[in-house]
PDB file of C-alpha atoms in Angstrom:
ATOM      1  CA  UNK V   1       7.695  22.838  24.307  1.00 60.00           C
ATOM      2  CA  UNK V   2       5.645  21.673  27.583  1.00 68.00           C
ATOM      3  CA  UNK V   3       4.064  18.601  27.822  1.00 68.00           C
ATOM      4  CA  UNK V   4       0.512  20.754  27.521  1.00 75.00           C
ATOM      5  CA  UNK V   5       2.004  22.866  24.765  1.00 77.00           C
ATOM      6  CA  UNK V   6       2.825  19.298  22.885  1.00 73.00           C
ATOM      7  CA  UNK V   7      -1.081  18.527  23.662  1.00 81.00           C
ATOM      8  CA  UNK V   8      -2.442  21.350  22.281  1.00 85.00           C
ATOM      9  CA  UNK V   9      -0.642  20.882  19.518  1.00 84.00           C
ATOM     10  CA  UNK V  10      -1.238  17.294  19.035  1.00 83.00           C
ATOM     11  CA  UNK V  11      -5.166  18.363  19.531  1.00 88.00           C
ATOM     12  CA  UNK V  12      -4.897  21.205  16.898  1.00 88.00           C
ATOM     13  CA  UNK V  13      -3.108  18.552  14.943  1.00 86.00           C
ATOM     14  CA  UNK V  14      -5.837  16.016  15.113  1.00 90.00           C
ATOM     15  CA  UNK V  15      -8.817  18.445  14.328  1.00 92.00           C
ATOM     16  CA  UNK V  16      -7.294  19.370  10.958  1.00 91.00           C
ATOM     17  CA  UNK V  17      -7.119  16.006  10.286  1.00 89.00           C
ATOM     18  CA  UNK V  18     -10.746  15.022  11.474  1.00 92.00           C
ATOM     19  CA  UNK V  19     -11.768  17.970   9.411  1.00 94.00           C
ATOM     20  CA  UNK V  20     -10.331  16.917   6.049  1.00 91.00           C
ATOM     21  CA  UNK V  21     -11.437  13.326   6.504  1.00 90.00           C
ATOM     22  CA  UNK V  22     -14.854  14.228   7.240  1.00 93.00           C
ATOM     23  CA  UNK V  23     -15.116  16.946   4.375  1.00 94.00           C
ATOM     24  CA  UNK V  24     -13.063  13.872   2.352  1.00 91.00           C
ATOM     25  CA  UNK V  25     -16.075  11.302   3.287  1.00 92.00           C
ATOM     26  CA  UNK V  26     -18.754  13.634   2.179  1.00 94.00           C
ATOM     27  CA  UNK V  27     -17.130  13.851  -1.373  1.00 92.00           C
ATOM     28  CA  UNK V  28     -17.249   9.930  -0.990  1.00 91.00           C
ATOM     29  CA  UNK V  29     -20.856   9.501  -0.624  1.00 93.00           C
ATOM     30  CA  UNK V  30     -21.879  10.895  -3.709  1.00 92.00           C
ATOM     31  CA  UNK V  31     -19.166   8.803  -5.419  1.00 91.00           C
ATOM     32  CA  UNK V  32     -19.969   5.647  -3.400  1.00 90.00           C
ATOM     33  CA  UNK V  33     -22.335   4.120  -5.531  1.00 89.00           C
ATOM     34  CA  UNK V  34     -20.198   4.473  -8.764  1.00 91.00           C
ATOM     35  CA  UNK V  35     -16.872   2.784  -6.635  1.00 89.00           C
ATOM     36  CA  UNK V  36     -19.834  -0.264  -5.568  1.00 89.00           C
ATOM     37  CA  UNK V  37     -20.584  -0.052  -9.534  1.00 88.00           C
ATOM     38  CA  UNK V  38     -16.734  -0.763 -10.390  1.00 88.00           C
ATOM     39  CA  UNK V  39     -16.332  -3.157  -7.686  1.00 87.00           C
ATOM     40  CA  UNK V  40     -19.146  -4.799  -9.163  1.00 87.00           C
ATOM     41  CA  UNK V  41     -17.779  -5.473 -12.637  1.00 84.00           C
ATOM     42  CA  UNK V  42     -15.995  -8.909 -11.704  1.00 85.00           C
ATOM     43  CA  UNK V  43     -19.074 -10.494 -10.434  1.00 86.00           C
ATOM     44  CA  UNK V  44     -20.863 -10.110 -13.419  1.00 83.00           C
ATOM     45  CA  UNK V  45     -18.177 -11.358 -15.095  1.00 80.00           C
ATOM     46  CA  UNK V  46     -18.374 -14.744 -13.444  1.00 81.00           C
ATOM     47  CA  UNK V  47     -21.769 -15.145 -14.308  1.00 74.00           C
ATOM     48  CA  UNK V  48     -20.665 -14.458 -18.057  1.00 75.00           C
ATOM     49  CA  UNK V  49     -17.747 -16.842 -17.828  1.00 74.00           C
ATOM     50  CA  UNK V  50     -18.887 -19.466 -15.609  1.00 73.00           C
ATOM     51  CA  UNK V  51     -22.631 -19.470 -16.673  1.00 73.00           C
ATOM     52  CA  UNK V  52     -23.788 -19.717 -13.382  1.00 76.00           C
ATOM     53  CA  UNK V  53     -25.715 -16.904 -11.190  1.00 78.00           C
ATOM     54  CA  UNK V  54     -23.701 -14.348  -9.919  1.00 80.00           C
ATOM     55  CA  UNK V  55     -24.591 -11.530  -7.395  1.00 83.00           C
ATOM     56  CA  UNK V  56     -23.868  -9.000  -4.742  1.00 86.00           C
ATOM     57  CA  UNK V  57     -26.627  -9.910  -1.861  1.00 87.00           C
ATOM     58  CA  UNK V  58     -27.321  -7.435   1.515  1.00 87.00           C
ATOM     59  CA  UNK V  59     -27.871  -9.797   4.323  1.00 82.00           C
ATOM     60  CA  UNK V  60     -29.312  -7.287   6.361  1.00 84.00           C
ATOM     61  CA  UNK V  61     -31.792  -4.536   6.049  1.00 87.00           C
ATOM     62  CA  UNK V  62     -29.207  -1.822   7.088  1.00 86.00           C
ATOM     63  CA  UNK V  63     -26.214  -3.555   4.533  1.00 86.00           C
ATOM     64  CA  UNK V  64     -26.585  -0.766   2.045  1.00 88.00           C
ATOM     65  CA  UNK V  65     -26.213   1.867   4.654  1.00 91.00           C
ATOM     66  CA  UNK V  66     -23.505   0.755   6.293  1.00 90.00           C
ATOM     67  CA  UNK V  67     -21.511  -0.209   3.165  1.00 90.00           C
ATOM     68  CA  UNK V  68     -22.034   3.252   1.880  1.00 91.00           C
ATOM     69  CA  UNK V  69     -21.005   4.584   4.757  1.00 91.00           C
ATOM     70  CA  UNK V  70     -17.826   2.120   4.974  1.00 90.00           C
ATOM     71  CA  UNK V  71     -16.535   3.315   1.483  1.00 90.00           C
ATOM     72  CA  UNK V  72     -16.941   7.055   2.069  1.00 92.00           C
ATOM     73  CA  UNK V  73     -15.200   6.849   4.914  1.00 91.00           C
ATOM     74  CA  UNK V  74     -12.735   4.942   2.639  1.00 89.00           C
ATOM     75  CA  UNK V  75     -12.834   7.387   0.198  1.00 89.00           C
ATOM     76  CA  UNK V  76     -12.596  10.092   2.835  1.00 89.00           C
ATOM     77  CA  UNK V  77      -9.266   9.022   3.874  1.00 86.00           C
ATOM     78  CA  UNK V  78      -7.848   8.647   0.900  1.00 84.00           C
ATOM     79  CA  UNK V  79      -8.639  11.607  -0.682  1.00 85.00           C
ATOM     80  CA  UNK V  80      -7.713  13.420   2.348  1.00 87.00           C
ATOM     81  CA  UNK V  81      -4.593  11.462   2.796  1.00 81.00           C
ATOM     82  CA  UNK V  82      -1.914  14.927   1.912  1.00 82.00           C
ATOM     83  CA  UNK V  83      -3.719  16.649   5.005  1.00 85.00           C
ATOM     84  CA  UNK V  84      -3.497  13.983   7.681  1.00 83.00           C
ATOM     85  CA  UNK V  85      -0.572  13.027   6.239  1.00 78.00           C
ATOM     86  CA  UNK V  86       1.060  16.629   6.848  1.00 80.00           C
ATOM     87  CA  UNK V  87      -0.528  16.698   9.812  1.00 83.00           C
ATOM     88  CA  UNK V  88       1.607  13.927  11.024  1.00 80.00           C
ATOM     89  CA  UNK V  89       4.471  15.415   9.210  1.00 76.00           C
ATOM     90  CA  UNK V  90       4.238  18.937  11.132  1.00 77.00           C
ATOM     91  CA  UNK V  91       3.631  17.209  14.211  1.00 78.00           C
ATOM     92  CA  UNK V  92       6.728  15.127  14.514  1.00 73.00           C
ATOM     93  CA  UNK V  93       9.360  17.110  12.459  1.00 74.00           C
ATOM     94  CA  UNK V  94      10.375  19.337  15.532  1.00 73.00           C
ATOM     95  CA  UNK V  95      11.598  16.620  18.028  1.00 69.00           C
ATOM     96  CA  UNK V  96      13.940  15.223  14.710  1.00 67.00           C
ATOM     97  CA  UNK V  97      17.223  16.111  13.731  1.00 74.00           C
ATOM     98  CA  UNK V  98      18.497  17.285  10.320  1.00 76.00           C
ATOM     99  CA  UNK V  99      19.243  14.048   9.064  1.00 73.00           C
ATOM    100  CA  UNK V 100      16.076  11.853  10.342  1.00 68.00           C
ATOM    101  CA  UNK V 101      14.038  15.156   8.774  1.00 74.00           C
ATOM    102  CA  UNK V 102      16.057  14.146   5.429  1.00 75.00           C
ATOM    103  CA  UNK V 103      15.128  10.114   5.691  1.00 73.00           C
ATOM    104  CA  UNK V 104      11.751  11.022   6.294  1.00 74.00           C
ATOM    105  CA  UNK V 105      11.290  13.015   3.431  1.00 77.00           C
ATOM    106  CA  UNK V 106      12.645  10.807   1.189  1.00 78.00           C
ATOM    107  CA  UNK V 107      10.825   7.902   3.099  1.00 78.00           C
ATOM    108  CA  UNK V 108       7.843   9.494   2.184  1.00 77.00           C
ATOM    109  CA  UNK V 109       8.281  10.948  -0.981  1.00 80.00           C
ATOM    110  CA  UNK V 110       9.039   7.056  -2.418  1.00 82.00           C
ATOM    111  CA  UNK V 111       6.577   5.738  -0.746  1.00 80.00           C
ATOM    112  CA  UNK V 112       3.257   7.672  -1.294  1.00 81.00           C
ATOM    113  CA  UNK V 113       3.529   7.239  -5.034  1.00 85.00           C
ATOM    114  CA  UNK V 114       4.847   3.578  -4.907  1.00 85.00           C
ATOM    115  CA  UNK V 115       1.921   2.617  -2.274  1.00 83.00           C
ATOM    116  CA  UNK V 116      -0.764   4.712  -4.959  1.00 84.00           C
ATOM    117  CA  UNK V 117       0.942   2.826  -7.701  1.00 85.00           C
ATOM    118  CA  UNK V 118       0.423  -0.557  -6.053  1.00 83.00           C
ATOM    119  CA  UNK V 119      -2.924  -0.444  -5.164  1.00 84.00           C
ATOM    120  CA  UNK V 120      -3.375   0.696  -9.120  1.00 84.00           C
ATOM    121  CA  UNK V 121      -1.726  -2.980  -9.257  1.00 84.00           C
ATOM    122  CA  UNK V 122      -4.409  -4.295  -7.206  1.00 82.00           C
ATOM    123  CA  UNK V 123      -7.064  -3.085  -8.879  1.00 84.00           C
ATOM    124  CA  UNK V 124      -6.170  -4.376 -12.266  1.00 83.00           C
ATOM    125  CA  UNK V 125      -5.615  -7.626 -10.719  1.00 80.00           C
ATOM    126  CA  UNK V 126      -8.828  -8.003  -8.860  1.00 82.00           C
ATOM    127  CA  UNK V 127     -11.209  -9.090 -11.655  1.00 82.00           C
ATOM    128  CA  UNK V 128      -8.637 -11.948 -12.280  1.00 78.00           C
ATOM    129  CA  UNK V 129      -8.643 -13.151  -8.779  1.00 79.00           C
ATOM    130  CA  UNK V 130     -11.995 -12.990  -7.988  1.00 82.00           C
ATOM    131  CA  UNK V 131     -13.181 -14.895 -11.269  1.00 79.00           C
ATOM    132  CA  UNK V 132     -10.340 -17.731 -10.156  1.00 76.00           C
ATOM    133  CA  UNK V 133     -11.363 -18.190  -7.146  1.00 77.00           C
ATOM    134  CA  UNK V 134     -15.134 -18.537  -8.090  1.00 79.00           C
ATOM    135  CA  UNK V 135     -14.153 -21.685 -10.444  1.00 78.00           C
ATOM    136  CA  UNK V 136     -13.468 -23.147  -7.325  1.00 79.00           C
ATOM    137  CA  UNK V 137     -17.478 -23.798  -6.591  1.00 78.00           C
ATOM    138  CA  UNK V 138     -19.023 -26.200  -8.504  1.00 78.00           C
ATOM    139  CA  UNK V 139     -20.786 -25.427 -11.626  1.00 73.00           C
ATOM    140  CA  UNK V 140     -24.389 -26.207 -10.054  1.00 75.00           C
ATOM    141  CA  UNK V 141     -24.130 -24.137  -6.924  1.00 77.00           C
ATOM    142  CA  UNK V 142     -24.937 -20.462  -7.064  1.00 81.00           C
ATOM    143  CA  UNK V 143     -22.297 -17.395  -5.935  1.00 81.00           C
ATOM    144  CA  UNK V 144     -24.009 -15.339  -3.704  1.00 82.00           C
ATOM    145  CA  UNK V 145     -21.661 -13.166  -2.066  1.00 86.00           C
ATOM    146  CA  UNK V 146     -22.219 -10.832   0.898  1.00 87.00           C
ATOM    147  CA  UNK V 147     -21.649  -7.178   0.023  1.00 88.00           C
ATOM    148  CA  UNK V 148     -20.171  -6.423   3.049  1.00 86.00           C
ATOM    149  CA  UNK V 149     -17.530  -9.102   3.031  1.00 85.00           C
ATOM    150  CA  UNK V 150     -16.701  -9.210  -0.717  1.00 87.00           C
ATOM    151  CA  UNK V 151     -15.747  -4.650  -0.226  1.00 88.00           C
ATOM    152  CA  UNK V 152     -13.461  -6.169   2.988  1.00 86.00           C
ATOM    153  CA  UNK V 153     -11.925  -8.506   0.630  1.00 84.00           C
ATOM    154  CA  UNK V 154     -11.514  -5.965  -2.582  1.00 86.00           C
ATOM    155  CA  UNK V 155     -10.024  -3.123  -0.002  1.00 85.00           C
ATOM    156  CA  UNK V 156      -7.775  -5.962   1.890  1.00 82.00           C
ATOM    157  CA  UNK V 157      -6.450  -6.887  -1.972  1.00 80.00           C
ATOM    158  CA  UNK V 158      -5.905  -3.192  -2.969  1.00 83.00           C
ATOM    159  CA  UNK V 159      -4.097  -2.493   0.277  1.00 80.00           C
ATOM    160  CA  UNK V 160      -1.932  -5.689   0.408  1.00 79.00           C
ATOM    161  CA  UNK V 161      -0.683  -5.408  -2.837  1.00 82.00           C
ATOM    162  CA  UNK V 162       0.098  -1.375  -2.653  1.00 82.00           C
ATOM    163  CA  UNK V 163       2.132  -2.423   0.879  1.00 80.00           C
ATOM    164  CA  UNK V 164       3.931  -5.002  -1.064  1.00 82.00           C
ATOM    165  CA  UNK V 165       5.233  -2.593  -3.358  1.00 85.00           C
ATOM    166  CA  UNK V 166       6.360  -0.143  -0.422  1.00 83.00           C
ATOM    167  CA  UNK V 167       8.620  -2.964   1.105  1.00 84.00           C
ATOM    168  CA  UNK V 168      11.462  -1.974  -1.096  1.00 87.00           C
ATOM    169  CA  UNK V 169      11.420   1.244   0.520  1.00 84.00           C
ATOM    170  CA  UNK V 170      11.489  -0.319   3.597  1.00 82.00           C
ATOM    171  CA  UNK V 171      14.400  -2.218   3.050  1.00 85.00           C
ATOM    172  CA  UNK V 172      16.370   0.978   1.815  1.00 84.00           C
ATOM    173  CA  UNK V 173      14.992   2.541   5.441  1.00 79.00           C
ATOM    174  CA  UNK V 174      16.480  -0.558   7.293  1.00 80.00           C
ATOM    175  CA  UNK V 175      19.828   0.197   5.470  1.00 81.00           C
ATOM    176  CA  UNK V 176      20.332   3.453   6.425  1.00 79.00           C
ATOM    177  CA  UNK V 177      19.542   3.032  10.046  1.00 73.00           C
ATOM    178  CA  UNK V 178      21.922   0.554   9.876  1.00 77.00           C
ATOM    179  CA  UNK V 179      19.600  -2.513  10.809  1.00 77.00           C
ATOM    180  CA  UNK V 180      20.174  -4.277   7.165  1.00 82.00           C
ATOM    181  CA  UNK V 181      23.165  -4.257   4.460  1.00 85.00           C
ATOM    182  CA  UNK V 182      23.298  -4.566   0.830  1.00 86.00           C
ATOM    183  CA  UNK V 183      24.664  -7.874   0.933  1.00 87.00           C
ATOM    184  CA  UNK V 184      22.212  -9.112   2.925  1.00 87.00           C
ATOM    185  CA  UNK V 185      19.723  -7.858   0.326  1.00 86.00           C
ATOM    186  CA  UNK V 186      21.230  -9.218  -2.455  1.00 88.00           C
ATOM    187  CA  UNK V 187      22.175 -12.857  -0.802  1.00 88.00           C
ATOM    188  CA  UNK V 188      18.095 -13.277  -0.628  1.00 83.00           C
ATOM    189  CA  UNK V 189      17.534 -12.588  -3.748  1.00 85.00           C
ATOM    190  CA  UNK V 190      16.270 -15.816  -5.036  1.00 87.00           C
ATOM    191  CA  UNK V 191      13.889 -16.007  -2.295  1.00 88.00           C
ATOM    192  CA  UNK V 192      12.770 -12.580  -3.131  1.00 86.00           C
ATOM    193  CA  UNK V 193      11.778 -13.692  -6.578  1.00 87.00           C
ATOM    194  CA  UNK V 194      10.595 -16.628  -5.589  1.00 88.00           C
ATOM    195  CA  UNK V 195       8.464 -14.963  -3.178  1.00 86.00           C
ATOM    196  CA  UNK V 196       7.492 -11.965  -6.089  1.00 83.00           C
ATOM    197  CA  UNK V 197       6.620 -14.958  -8.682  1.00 83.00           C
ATOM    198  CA  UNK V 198       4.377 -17.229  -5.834  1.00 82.00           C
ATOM    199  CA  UNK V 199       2.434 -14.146  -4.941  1.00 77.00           C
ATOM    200  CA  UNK V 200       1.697 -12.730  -8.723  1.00 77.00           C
ATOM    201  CA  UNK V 201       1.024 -16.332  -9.558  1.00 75.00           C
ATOM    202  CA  UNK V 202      -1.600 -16.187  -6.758  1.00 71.00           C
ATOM    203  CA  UNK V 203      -2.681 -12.982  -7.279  1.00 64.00           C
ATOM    204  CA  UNK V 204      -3.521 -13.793 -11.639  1.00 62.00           C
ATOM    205  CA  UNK V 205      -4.743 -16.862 -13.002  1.00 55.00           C
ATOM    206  CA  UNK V 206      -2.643 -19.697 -15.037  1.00 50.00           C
ATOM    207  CA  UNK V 207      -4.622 -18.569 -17.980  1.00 51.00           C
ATOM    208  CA  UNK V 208      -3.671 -14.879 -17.877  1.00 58.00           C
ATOM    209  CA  UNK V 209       0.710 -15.046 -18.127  1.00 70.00           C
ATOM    210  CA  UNK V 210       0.416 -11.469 -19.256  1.00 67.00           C
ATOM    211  CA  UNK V 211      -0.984 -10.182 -16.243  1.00 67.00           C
ATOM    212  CA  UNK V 212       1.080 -12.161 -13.733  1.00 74.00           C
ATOM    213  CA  UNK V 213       3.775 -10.539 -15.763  1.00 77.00           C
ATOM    214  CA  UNK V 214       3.302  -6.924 -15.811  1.00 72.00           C
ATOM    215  CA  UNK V 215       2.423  -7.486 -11.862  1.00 76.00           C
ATOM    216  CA  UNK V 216       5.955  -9.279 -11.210  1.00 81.00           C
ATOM    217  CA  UNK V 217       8.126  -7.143 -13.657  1.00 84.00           C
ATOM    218  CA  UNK V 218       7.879  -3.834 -11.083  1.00 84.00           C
ATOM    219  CA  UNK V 219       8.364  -5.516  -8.405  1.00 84.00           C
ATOM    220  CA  UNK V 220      11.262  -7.209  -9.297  1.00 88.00           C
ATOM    221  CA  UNK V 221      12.830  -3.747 -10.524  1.00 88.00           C
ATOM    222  CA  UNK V 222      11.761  -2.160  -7.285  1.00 87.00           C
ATOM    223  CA  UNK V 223      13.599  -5.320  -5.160  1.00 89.00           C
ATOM    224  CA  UNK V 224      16.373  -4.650  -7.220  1.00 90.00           C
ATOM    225  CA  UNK V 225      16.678  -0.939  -7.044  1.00 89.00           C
ATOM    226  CA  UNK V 226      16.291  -1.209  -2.890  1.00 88.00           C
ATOM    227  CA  UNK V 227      19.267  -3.009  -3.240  1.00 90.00           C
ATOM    228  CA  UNK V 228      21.405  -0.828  -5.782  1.00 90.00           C
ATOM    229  CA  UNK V 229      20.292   2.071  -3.259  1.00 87.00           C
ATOM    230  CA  UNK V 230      21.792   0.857  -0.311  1.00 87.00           C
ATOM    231  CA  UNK V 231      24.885  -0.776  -1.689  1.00 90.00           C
ATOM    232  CA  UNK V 232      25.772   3.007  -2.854  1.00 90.00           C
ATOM    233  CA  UNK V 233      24.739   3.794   0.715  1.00 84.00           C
ATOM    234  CA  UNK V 234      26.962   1.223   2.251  1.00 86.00           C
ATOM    235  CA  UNK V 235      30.072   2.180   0.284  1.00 88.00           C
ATOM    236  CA  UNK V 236      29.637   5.584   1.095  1.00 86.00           C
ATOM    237  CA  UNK V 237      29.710   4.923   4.586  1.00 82.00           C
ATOM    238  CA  UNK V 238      32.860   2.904   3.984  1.00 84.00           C
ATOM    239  CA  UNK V 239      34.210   4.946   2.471  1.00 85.00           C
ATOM    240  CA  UNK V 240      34.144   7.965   4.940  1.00 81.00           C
ATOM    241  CA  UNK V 241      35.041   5.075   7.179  1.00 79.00           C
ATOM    242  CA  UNK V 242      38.263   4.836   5.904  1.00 77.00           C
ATOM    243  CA  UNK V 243      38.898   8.293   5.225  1.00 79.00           C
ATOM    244  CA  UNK V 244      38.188   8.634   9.114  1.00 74.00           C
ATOM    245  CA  UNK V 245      40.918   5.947  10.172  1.00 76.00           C
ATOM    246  CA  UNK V 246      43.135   7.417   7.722  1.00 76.00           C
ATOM    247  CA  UNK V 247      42.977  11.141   9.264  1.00 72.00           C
ATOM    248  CA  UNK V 248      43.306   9.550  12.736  1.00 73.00           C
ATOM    249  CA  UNK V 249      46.036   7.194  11.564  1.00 71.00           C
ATOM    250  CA  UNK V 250      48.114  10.115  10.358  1.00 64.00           C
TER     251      UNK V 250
END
């Protein structure tokens, strides 16, 4: 294709995808005020805990407006998320060869559900965080908290914790390019742990072991797996290594 041929078709790509988000963010105003209902939930619950006042404040006249307009967008994108995502897909797959077409399908097909499954994570885990780090004010001062900054901080949880449990799949990517081996996976394996443990222990309170639990049991599986992935990767390519010396040798 022609450099204007590859425009058009980025252009024709890029309109599907506008129109799915947009139809996507209409669907998310009418559910807006139920996801500001859920999001909700944990601030009430530090005013039952703590017995202290509580609440979600709008420290502008517009606030509503724009928030609900922040999380259908939100919503928008996630819910259209298989369009713009094939979009991207149908774009790129003619300038890649059979086997990056093969990593990229597999890149994606481990790491759409992983990602939805780790921002599941996150959302269990929010009420917990948000309630510990509350206790931190003292018992006579009030928690009023900004609308707009406590959705930036519930959507920066859910997406940091669903990216943390995509990183394994990274780490398989890095081994078949070549960048990373198995050994190296496995050598840092204590570090990974100790890493998985810091951040669950962060993420759930002291109080809660369950939680940090069922948050750091995955994880370590998924490390784990990464690395029992690529080690089967590695000896493969050692193997037909040595099968290749061997022909030439002979």
């Amino acid at each position: 294709m022609s450099l204007g041929a590859h425009l058009l078709e980025l252009r024709k790509r890029l309109f599907i995808a506008a129109i799915g988000i947009v139809l996507g963010a209409v669907a998310g105003w009418f559910l807006s005020d139920l996801v500001l209902d859920a999001i909700r939930g944990p601030i009430t619950e530090i005013g039952e805990q703590q017995g202290r006042v509580a609440s979600i404040n709008w420290d502008n006249i517009g606030g509503a407006f724009d928030l609900k307009v922040q999380i259908a967008l939100t919503i928008g994108f996630v819910v259209s998320s298989p369009v713009w995502l094939y979009q991207i897909w149908a774009f790129l797959v003619p300038g890649l060869t059979r086997r990056e077409k093969v990593y990229s399908v597999g890149f994606l097909g481990a790491s759409i559900p992983l990602f939805l499954a780790g921002c599941v994570a996150g959302w269990y885990v929010l009420p917990h965080i948000v309630v510990l780090l509350a206790s931190f004010a003292p018992s006579e001062d009030t928690n009023l908290i900004t609308a707009r900054g406590y959705y930036d901080f519930v959507l920066k949880l859910v997406l940091a914790v669903g990216i943390a449990f995509v990183l394994p799949v990274f780490l398989v990517l890095l081994n078949f390019v070549g960048v990373l081996s198995a050994s190296s996976i496995i050598k840092s394996w204590r570090i990974a742990i100790l890493a998985i443990v810091l951040f669950t222990a962060i993420a759930t309170p002291a109080a809660d072991p369950t939680a940090m639990i069922l948050l750091a049991i995955p994880m370590v599986v998924l490390y784990f797996a990464a690395y029992g992935v690529a080690w089967i990767h590695d000896w493969r390519v050692a193997r037909a290594a040595d099968r290749l010396e061997t022909e030439l040798a002979a």
